[in-house]
């Protein structure tokens, strides 16, 4: 197996460093190196945007003049940078586990509803990267016992704050959108607010856990 | 202020878009034809990044509630000021209560209206652009509706009556090579560059979908999500490529066929459903030369405008 990431010039001012083929069992370890690389590059102030993907980083240069230099520098940086250099914030996401698909997910796995809630809320999740929608976090850490194929027919509207499971991933919808994941709960936590100085609640490298709320409203 | 009497198909406020927020999942947004925005603004002595109105298809009517000067660029959508025909590439003085209307274009899809001083909506995350998906920017994050009032500053000072040509359009769109050339294979990539495509009616500010009634680009690859940006060409398994534009999401999991070079990307603002589109891969050097040529065109425009200002 190759231990070096692949590096491409995507255009005159953008580069992709792709480590997705390195080791599928160490997605989180590789991603930690991606965060370290992004932080290093950010400090150089030579980029307009640094966008992490799944075990990859795309770098958008302010000026195309630096393209050759970075093509040469990235493999060396990859070897030098330590992946452990970064710790993010920890978020507690208060969740009312009364999602429309909760019973389906439980029966799909032959689990009780309480077991699904307990497995989902006991794990610690890592924010690998943001994408799809402003503030949407790709999370690592869903217990394999809850991996559930996406709905055959996507919903026209998944409501803002829906906590959902899609295949091997779980996530929170930052705003109303069509979507095919199974909704297991809802949170009032706001993930994105364009008027804040930090518009997104979560950043790559942050960790989070879901805290199960008891339903307060008797007639709800 | 400008009052929207009819918004037409899609009327939005745009500037060059949001830079520096893509790692948060925030799309770039911004004018699909930034050359048209820039030229229109320069004709008025505005800043290049001042917010403009992007008119899609036409069928739009605007009433000015103050004096100003405007410039129109991009597609010729048969604009009229009251009953007088007016033309892209020129500046026009507007009097209070005059109505600017657009019919529909013979070619091209989007026209850009710059007003003296730029559209004055609030800056959000460094830009006045409307983000139609995340619903912020512009006026309330939405395309404009009848009755909406677009804030502008009144202006009735002197101005230069002048004109400018848009950079020439090309028939064959130039591309940077795919990072997944090995995965997709030479045969598929050859089918892509030897194919003739049409823009699907199912295209929008997120992307232009391409169709060619052949099934030679179908595949079964699914990849870990990677960053995508305006100009990335995604190839979904159905074999119908999507050229991503400014409102595209920031990450995606379809293999990429390549990236449209910066000098050619603005052309996708203007493709209509019947238009033919072809592609060729070029080197980084060819892409750089193409961009220099476009910059030179815009630089000449600035020189010419400075000269006419000095003669005044």
XYZ file of C-alpha atoms in Angstrom:
532
model
C 0.000 0.000 0.000
C 1.211 3.472 -0.908
C 1.912 5.739 2.059
C 2.008 8.968 0.082
C -1.053 11.068 -0.713
C -1.746 11.994 -4.330
C -1.331 15.629 -5.298
C -2.973 17.263 -8.310
C -3.069 20.738 -9.794
C -6.827 21.122 -10.325
C -6.352 24.487 -12.048
C -3.839 27.351 -12.154
C -4.759 28.317 -8.619
C -6.111 25.213 -6.924
C -4.515 22.019 -5.646
C -5.910 18.789 -4.282
C -4.052 16.622 -1.806
C -5.894 13.320 -1.641
C -5.122 10.736 1.054
C -8.415 8.846 0.804
C -6.715 5.747 -0.644
C -4.166 5.424 2.188
C -5.970 3.468 4.896
C -9.720 3.055 5.175
C -9.368 1.870 8.788
C -7.720 5.078 9.901
C -10.038 7.731 8.495
C -9.842 9.787 11.686
C -6.042 9.627 11.984
C -5.627 10.727 8.374
C -8.205 13.477 8.823
C -6.262 14.800 11.838
C -3.305 15.234 9.523
C -5.561 17.027 7.017
C -6.590 19.488 9.777
C -2.954 20.064 10.726
C -2.089 20.692 7.084
C -5.033 23.109 6.674
C -3.988 25.011 9.819
C -0.406 25.248 8.582
C -1.491 26.516 5.151
C -3.927 29.012 6.680
C -1.053 30.608 8.594
C 0.815 31.296 5.350
C -2.033 33.618 4.219
C -1.435 32.445 0.639
C -4.885 30.876 0.205
C -8.420 32.253 -0.176
C -10.012 28.966 0.875
C -8.872 25.623 2.308
C -11.623 23.035 1.988
C -11.275 19.623 3.599
C -13.107 16.643 2.156
C -13.054 13.020 3.279
C -9.303 12.502 3.837
C -8.494 15.221 1.329
C -7.791 18.939 1.253
C -8.360 21.321 -1.626
C -6.271 24.493 -1.519
C -7.353 27.621 -3.411
C -4.412 29.987 -3.968
C -4.734 33.779 -3.894
C -2.259 33.941 -6.792
C -1.428 31.337 -9.407
C 2.259 32.290 -9.004
C 2.572 29.920 -6.023
C 1.253 26.814 -7.766
C 4.597 25.122 -8.549
C 6.025 25.899 -5.118
C 3.056 24.289 -3.351
C 3.040 21.263 -5.668
C 6.568 20.610 -4.441
C 6.014 21.611 -0.818
C 2.885 19.560 -0.058
C 4.478 16.070 -0.042
C 7.215 17.284 2.315
C 4.698 18.956 4.615
C 2.639 15.777 4.680
C 5.644 13.837 5.925
C 6.680 16.450 8.475
C 3.385 17.467 10.041
C 2.187 15.629 13.115
C -1.479 14.791 13.085
C -2.037 15.250 16.794
C -1.410 18.994 16.838
C -5.062 20.008 16.874
C -7.896 19.885 19.433
C -11.297 21.420 18.742
C -14.261 22.367 20.904
C -16.633 19.811 22.381
C -20.362 20.350 21.757
C -23.325 18.855 23.590
C -26.291 18.542 21.236
C -29.503 18.265 23.252
C -31.709 15.944 21.238
C -35.315 14.940 21.575
C -35.265 11.384 20.238
C -38.750 11.362 18.725
C -37.865 11.259 15.042
C -40.269 10.071 12.374
C -38.010 7.117 11.489
C -36.848 6.129 14.988
C -39.131 3.098 15.170
C -38.063 2.022 11.675
C -34.351 2.221 12.561
C -34.979 0.211 15.747
C -36.915 -2.533 13.983
C -34.415 -2.626 11.073
C -31.683 -3.557 13.572
C -33.845 -5.650 15.925
C -33.173 -3.161 18.704
C -35.546 -1.435 21.084
C -36.064 2.320 20.702
C -34.242 2.866 24.006
C -31.274 0.837 22.739
C -31.045 2.961 19.573
C -31.133 6.142 21.683
C -28.528 4.846 24.062
C -26.131 3.650 21.328
C -26.507 6.930 19.408
C -26.113 9.194 22.431
C -23.232 7.346 24.081
C -20.774 7.734 21.215
C -18.340 10.595 20.815
C -18.377 11.983 17.267
C -15.661 13.870 15.410
C -16.427 16.630 12.900
C -14.407 15.495 9.868
C -15.339 18.406 7.595
C -18.225 20.712 6.687
C -20.056 20.708 3.360
C -23.374 19.933 1.619
C -25.040 22.931 3.309
C -23.633 25.799 5.384
C -22.868 24.345 8.819
C -23.525 20.701 7.932
C -20.918 18.521 9.642
C -19.689 15.188 8.290
C -19.324 13.164 11.499
C -17.146 10.182 12.263
C -18.060 7.693 14.958
C -21.505 6.216 14.285
C -21.669 2.763 15.897
C -21.835 0.052 13.212
C -24.940 -1.341 14.953
C -26.825 1.749 13.673
C -25.589 1.829 10.057
C -28.846 2.011 8.074
C -29.291 2.289 4.283
C -30.830 5.599 3.138
C -34.572 5.824 2.592
C -35.686 4.448 -0.779
C -37.637 7.644 -1.325
C -36.012 10.837 -0.050
C -38.246 13.265 1.857
C -39.097 16.508 0.033
C -38.414 18.369 3.250
C -36.284 17.333 6.195
C -36.794 19.979 8.882
C -34.032 22.163 10.284
C -32.497 20.520 13.361
C -33.318 16.949 12.306
C -30.843 14.423 13.721
C -30.600 11.661 11.152
C -28.777 8.523 10.039
C -27.714 7.827 6.436
C -25.725 4.638 5.821
C -22.572 4.801 7.992
C -23.082 8.440 8.948
C -25.123 10.526 11.326
C -25.669 14.257 11.113
C -27.791 17.294 11.862
C -29.633 19.206 9.118
C -28.769 22.929 9.497
C -31.862 24.087 7.549
C -34.934 22.716 5.785
C -33.820 20.674 2.783
C -34.761 17.588 0.793
C -32.983 14.539 2.197
C -32.912 10.753 2.270
C -31.574 10.061 5.763
C -33.672 8.500 8.534
C -34.789 11.078 11.090
C -34.325 9.761 14.622
C -34.582 13.023 16.576
C -34.633 16.800 16.623
C -32.468 19.466 18.194
C -33.009 23.191 18.713
C -29.273 23.844 18.399
C -28.598 26.334 15.585
C -25.725 25.168 13.388
C -25.511 28.145 11.044
C -26.276 31.842 11.425
C -24.956 34.063 8.644
C -25.039 37.193 10.840
C -22.663 35.868 13.502
C -18.943 36.557 13.364
C -18.470 32.754 13.617
C -21.415 31.683 11.411
C -20.969 27.943 12.003
C -21.297 26.346 15.415
C -18.972 23.495 14.506
C -15.539 23.425 12.911
C -13.566 20.501 11.530
C -11.712 18.931 14.435
C -14.477 19.620 16.956
C -16.102 16.752 18.813
C -19.701 16.338 19.859
C -22.115 14.092 21.623
C -25.893 13.882 21.544
C -27.636 14.302 24.901
C -31.039 12.641 25.088
C -33.791 14.963 26.348
C -36.877 13.641 28.072
C -40.083 14.865 26.437
C -41.410 17.642 28.719
C -44.724 18.419 27.020
C -47.361 15.986 28.282
C -49.666 16.556 25.332
C -46.966 16.999 22.688
C -34.523 52.997 -4.852
C -35.639 50.652 -7.624
C -39.089 49.080 -7.395
C -39.525 45.634 -8.945
C -42.671 45.654 -11.100
C -41.978 42.190 -12.595
C -39.004 40.019 -11.601
C -39.070 37.780 -14.710
C -37.686 34.262 -14.325
C -35.038 35.012 -11.696
C -33.753 38.420 -10.633
C -31.045 38.486 -7.975
C -28.541 40.843 -6.385
C -24.942 39.652 -6.894
C -21.342 40.770 -6.558
C -18.209 38.613 -6.945
C -19.515 36.333 -4.170
C -18.247 35.004 -0.841
C -14.564 34.246 -0.524
C -13.013 32.475 2.462
C -16.057 30.608 3.812
C -16.076 27.477 1.683
C -14.667 25.359 4.557
C -17.934 26.151 6.398
C -20.055 24.724 3.583
C -20.948 28.220 2.346
C -21.256 28.456 -1.445
C -19.479 31.188 -3.357
C -22.694 32.595 -4.933
C -22.004 35.802 -6.919
C -22.470 36.862 -10.558
C -22.328 33.904 -12.945
C -20.779 36.257 -15.499
C -18.236 38.204 -13.431
C -16.769 39.752 -16.626
C -20.133 41.360 -17.358
C -20.386 42.631 -13.766
C -16.869 44.062 -13.901
C -17.289 45.801 -17.272
C -20.669 47.284 -16.303
C -19.190 48.626 -13.065
C -16.106 50.072 -14.794
C -18.292 51.891 -17.324
C -19.875 53.732 -14.383
C -16.643 54.366 -12.489
C -17.860 51.968 -9.752
C -15.673 49.502 -7.873
C -15.420 46.183 -9.749
C -17.098 44.359 -6.859
C -20.093 46.718 -6.456
C -23.344 44.730 -6.354
C -25.330 44.474 -9.593
C -28.656 42.962 -10.651
C -28.531 39.626 -12.490
C -31.511 39.263 -14.859
C -32.222 35.696 -16.031
C -34.012 35.116 -19.377
C -35.657 38.591 -19.264
C -39.366 39.481 -18.896
C -38.460 41.789 -16.068
C -39.642 45.346 -15.310
C -38.043 47.818 -12.922
C -39.197 51.295 -11.933
C -36.563 53.768 -10.748
C -37.662 56.034 -7.910
C -34.685 58.383 -8.238
C -32.207 59.644 -10.840
C -29.159 57.493 -11.529
C -26.892 56.190 -14.304
C -26.878 52.544 -15.340
C -24.824 50.242 -17.549
C -26.045 46.912 -18.932
C -23.746 44.025 -19.882
C -24.078 40.349 -20.718
C -26.870 38.936 -22.862
C -28.921 41.232 -25.123
C -32.409 40.755 -23.645
C -33.965 43.581 -25.703
C -33.914 46.163 -22.946
C -36.098 49.268 -23.138
C -36.062 52.435 -21.095
C -39.714 53.461 -21.202
C -40.301 52.974 -24.950
C -36.708 53.505 -26.147
C -34.534 50.491 -26.958
C -31.213 50.498 -25.096
C -28.176 48.238 -25.568
C -25.657 46.175 -23.596
C -22.249 47.767 -23.253
C -23.458 51.369 -22.889
C -24.235 53.811 -20.073
C -27.642 55.506 -19.768
C -28.935 58.318 -17.562
C -32.160 57.392 -15.765
C -34.734 59.882 -14.530
C -37.016 59.355 -11.544
C -40.080 57.216 -12.488
C -38.548 55.782 -15.663
C -39.183 52.082 -16.286
C -36.485 49.665 -17.469
C -37.875 46.503 -19.036
C -36.458 43.400 -20.683
C -38.152 41.135 -23.221
C -36.254 37.950 -24.047
C -32.900 37.284 -25.732
C -32.019 36.014 -29.179
C -28.858 34.560 -27.656
C -27.526 34.449 -24.134
C -29.400 34.050 -20.893
C -28.304 36.598 -18.312
C -27.983 40.382 -18.350
C -26.305 42.467 -15.658
C -27.466 45.922 -14.605
C -24.984 48.071 -12.722
C -26.190 51.313 -11.101
C -24.006 54.251 -10.125
C -22.592 53.464 -6.651
C -23.824 49.847 -6.694
C -26.852 48.162 -5.070
C -26.852 49.052 -1.373
C -28.123 45.931 0.423
C -26.218 44.835 3.567
C -22.933 42.961 3.375
C -23.234 39.470 4.865
C -20.060 37.433 5.297
C -18.198 39.930 3.157
C -20.623 39.943 0.212
C -23.973 41.326 -0.958
C -24.627 38.245 -3.125
C -27.888 36.362 -2.751
C -27.347 32.778 -1.564
C -30.571 31.193 -2.834
C -29.938 27.820 -1.169
C -28.935 28.952 2.304
C -31.383 31.911 2.084
C -29.217 34.866 3.061
C -27.621 37.852 1.335
C -29.279 40.157 -1.210
C -32.762 41.081 0.047
C -33.786 38.424 2.618
C -31.828 35.695 0.823
C -34.380 35.371 -1.960
C -34.735 36.101 -5.660
C -36.547 39.443 -6.018
C -40.336 39.570 -6.204
C -42.838 42.100 -7.533
C -43.086 44.990 -5.092
C -39.560 44.556 -3.663
C -37.577 47.768 -3.260
C -33.879 47.640 -4.141
C -31.853 50.258 -2.262
C -29.594 52.479 -4.404
C -28.094 55.976 -3.940
C -29.584 58.746 -6.105
C -27.134 60.281 -8.594
C -27.583 63.096 -11.071
C -24.032 64.278 -11.638
C -22.139 64.263 -14.923
C -21.077 60.960 -16.498
C -19.322 59.729 -19.628
C -21.577 58.325 -22.317
C -19.410 55.448 -23.376
C -19.430 51.806 -24.417
C -17.445 48.582 -24.117
C -17.396 45.202 -25.832
C -17.626 41.975 -23.873
C -14.738 39.480 -24.306
C -15.389 37.149 -27.267
C -17.275 33.861 -26.702
C -15.635 30.551 -27.630
C -17.238 27.484 -29.147
C -14.972 24.988 -27.420
C -14.650 25.222 -23.652
C -11.132 24.631 -22.307
C -10.558 22.368 -19.297
C -7.905 21.464 -16.787
C -7.444 17.663 -16.749
C -9.321 15.396 -14.345
C -7.623 14.287 -11.139
C -9.430 10.974 -11.720
C -8.159 10.372 -15.267
C -6.780 6.939 -14.310
C -9.949 5.886 -12.528
C -12.258 6.983 -15.346
C -9.991 5.677 -18.118
C -8.855 7.037 -21.487
C -11.860 5.690 -23.390
C -14.366 7.540 -21.265
C -12.372 10.778 -21.325
C -12.036 10.521 -25.093
C -15.809 10.047 -25.408
C -16.213 13.181 -23.328
C -13.952 15.415 -25.419
C -15.242 14.044 -28.722
C -18.893 14.460 -27.689
C -21.195 17.362 -28.522
C -23.376 18.389 -25.613
C -26.405 20.541 -25.104
C -27.228 22.387 -21.908
C -30.235 20.730 -20.265
C -33.266 22.903 -19.424
C -32.730 21.429 -15.960
C -29.802 23.826 -15.339
C -29.639 26.620 -12.791
C -27.216 28.744 -10.753
C -25.900 25.570 -9.067
C -24.828 23.969 -12.316
C -25.329 23.429 -16.024
C -26.359 19.842 -16.744
C -25.121 18.481 -20.060
C -26.885 15.964 -22.284
C -25.749 14.267 -25.503
C -28.141 11.313 -25.933
C -25.271 8.822 -25.683
C -24.645 6.394 -22.826
C -20.850 6.221 -23.199
C -20.111 8.201 -20.014
C -22.051 5.967 -17.616
C -20.053 4.502 -14.734
C -20.387 2.981 -11.250
C -17.729 4.869 -9.265
C -18.548 6.502 -5.964
C -15.787 8.422 -4.198
C -15.158 9.860 -0.744
C -16.482 13.452 -0.763
C -13.974 15.973 -2.025
C -14.125 19.769 -2.342
C -15.806 21.044 -5.505
C -16.049 24.623 -6.755
C -17.458 26.643 -9.652
C -15.928 25.109 -12.791
C -15.615 21.539 -11.447
C -17.301 19.089 -13.810
C -18.968 16.246 -11.920
C -19.845 12.987 -13.620
C -22.751 11.207 -11.883
C -23.229 7.496 -12.689
C -25.966 8.319 -15.259
C -23.200 9.730 -17.480
C -24.643 13.248 -17.750
C -21.919 15.717 -16.708
C -22.712 18.710 -14.495
C -20.618 21.866 -14.781
C -20.823 23.336 -11.295
C -21.534 27.054 -11.056
C -21.458 29.619 -8.247
C -24.319 28.258 -6.095
C -22.928 24.708 -6.080
C -22.364 22.928 -2.784
C -18.772 22.940 -1.475
C -18.163 19.169 -1.425
C -19.312 16.256 -3.557
C -18.732 12.549 -4.115
C -18.970 12.159 -7.908
C -15.771 11.774 -9.946
C -14.627 14.982 -11.649
C -14.009 15.167 -15.395
C -11.855 18.251 -14.900
C -12.191 21.957 -14.180
C -13.228 24.679 -16.635
C -10.348 27.174 -16.991
C -10.979 30.523 -15.314
C -11.015 32.431 -18.626
C -13.890 30.313 -20.018
C -16.086 29.764 -16.955
C -18.136 32.985 -17.383
C -19.548 31.569 -20.637
C -21.720 29.125 -18.676
C -23.777 32.102 -17.476
C -25.031 32.473 -21.024
C -25.661 28.936 -22.367
C -29.301 28.195 -23.188
C -30.998 24.821 -23.598
C -30.452 24.586 -27.356
C -26.804 25.667 -27.353
C -24.023 23.253 -28.346
C -21.082 22.845 -25.982
C -17.795 21.037 -26.680
C -14.716 20.538 -24.529
C -10.956 20.224 -24.899
C -8.270 19.627 -22.291
C -5.468 22.193 -22.186
C -2.236 22.574 -20.225
C -1.740 24.868 -17.237
C 0.320 27.095 -19.555
C -2.498 27.410 -22.123
C -4.948 28.237 -19.318
C -2.592 30.928 -18.011
C -2.218 32.477 -21.480
C -5.997 32.515 -21.905
C -6.431 34.304 -18.580
C -3.721 36.850 -19.476
C -5.521 37.565 -22.740
C -8.771 38.204 -20.891
C -7.026 40.396 -18.314
C -5.453 42.366 -21.180
C -8.895 42.947 -22.702
C -10.172 44.304 -19.382
C -7.026 46.373 -18.853
C -7.447 47.992 -22.272
C -10.982 48.882 -21.279
C -9.722 50.627 -18.145
C -7.097 52.526 -20.172
C -9.707 53.641 -22.688
C -12.070 54.767 -19.912
C -9.282 56.718 -18.183
C -8.466 58.435 -21.474
C -12.054 59.528 -22.016
C -12.182 60.797 -18.404
C -9.018 62.856 -18.940
C -10.323 64.414 -22.159
C -13.394 65.678 -20.362
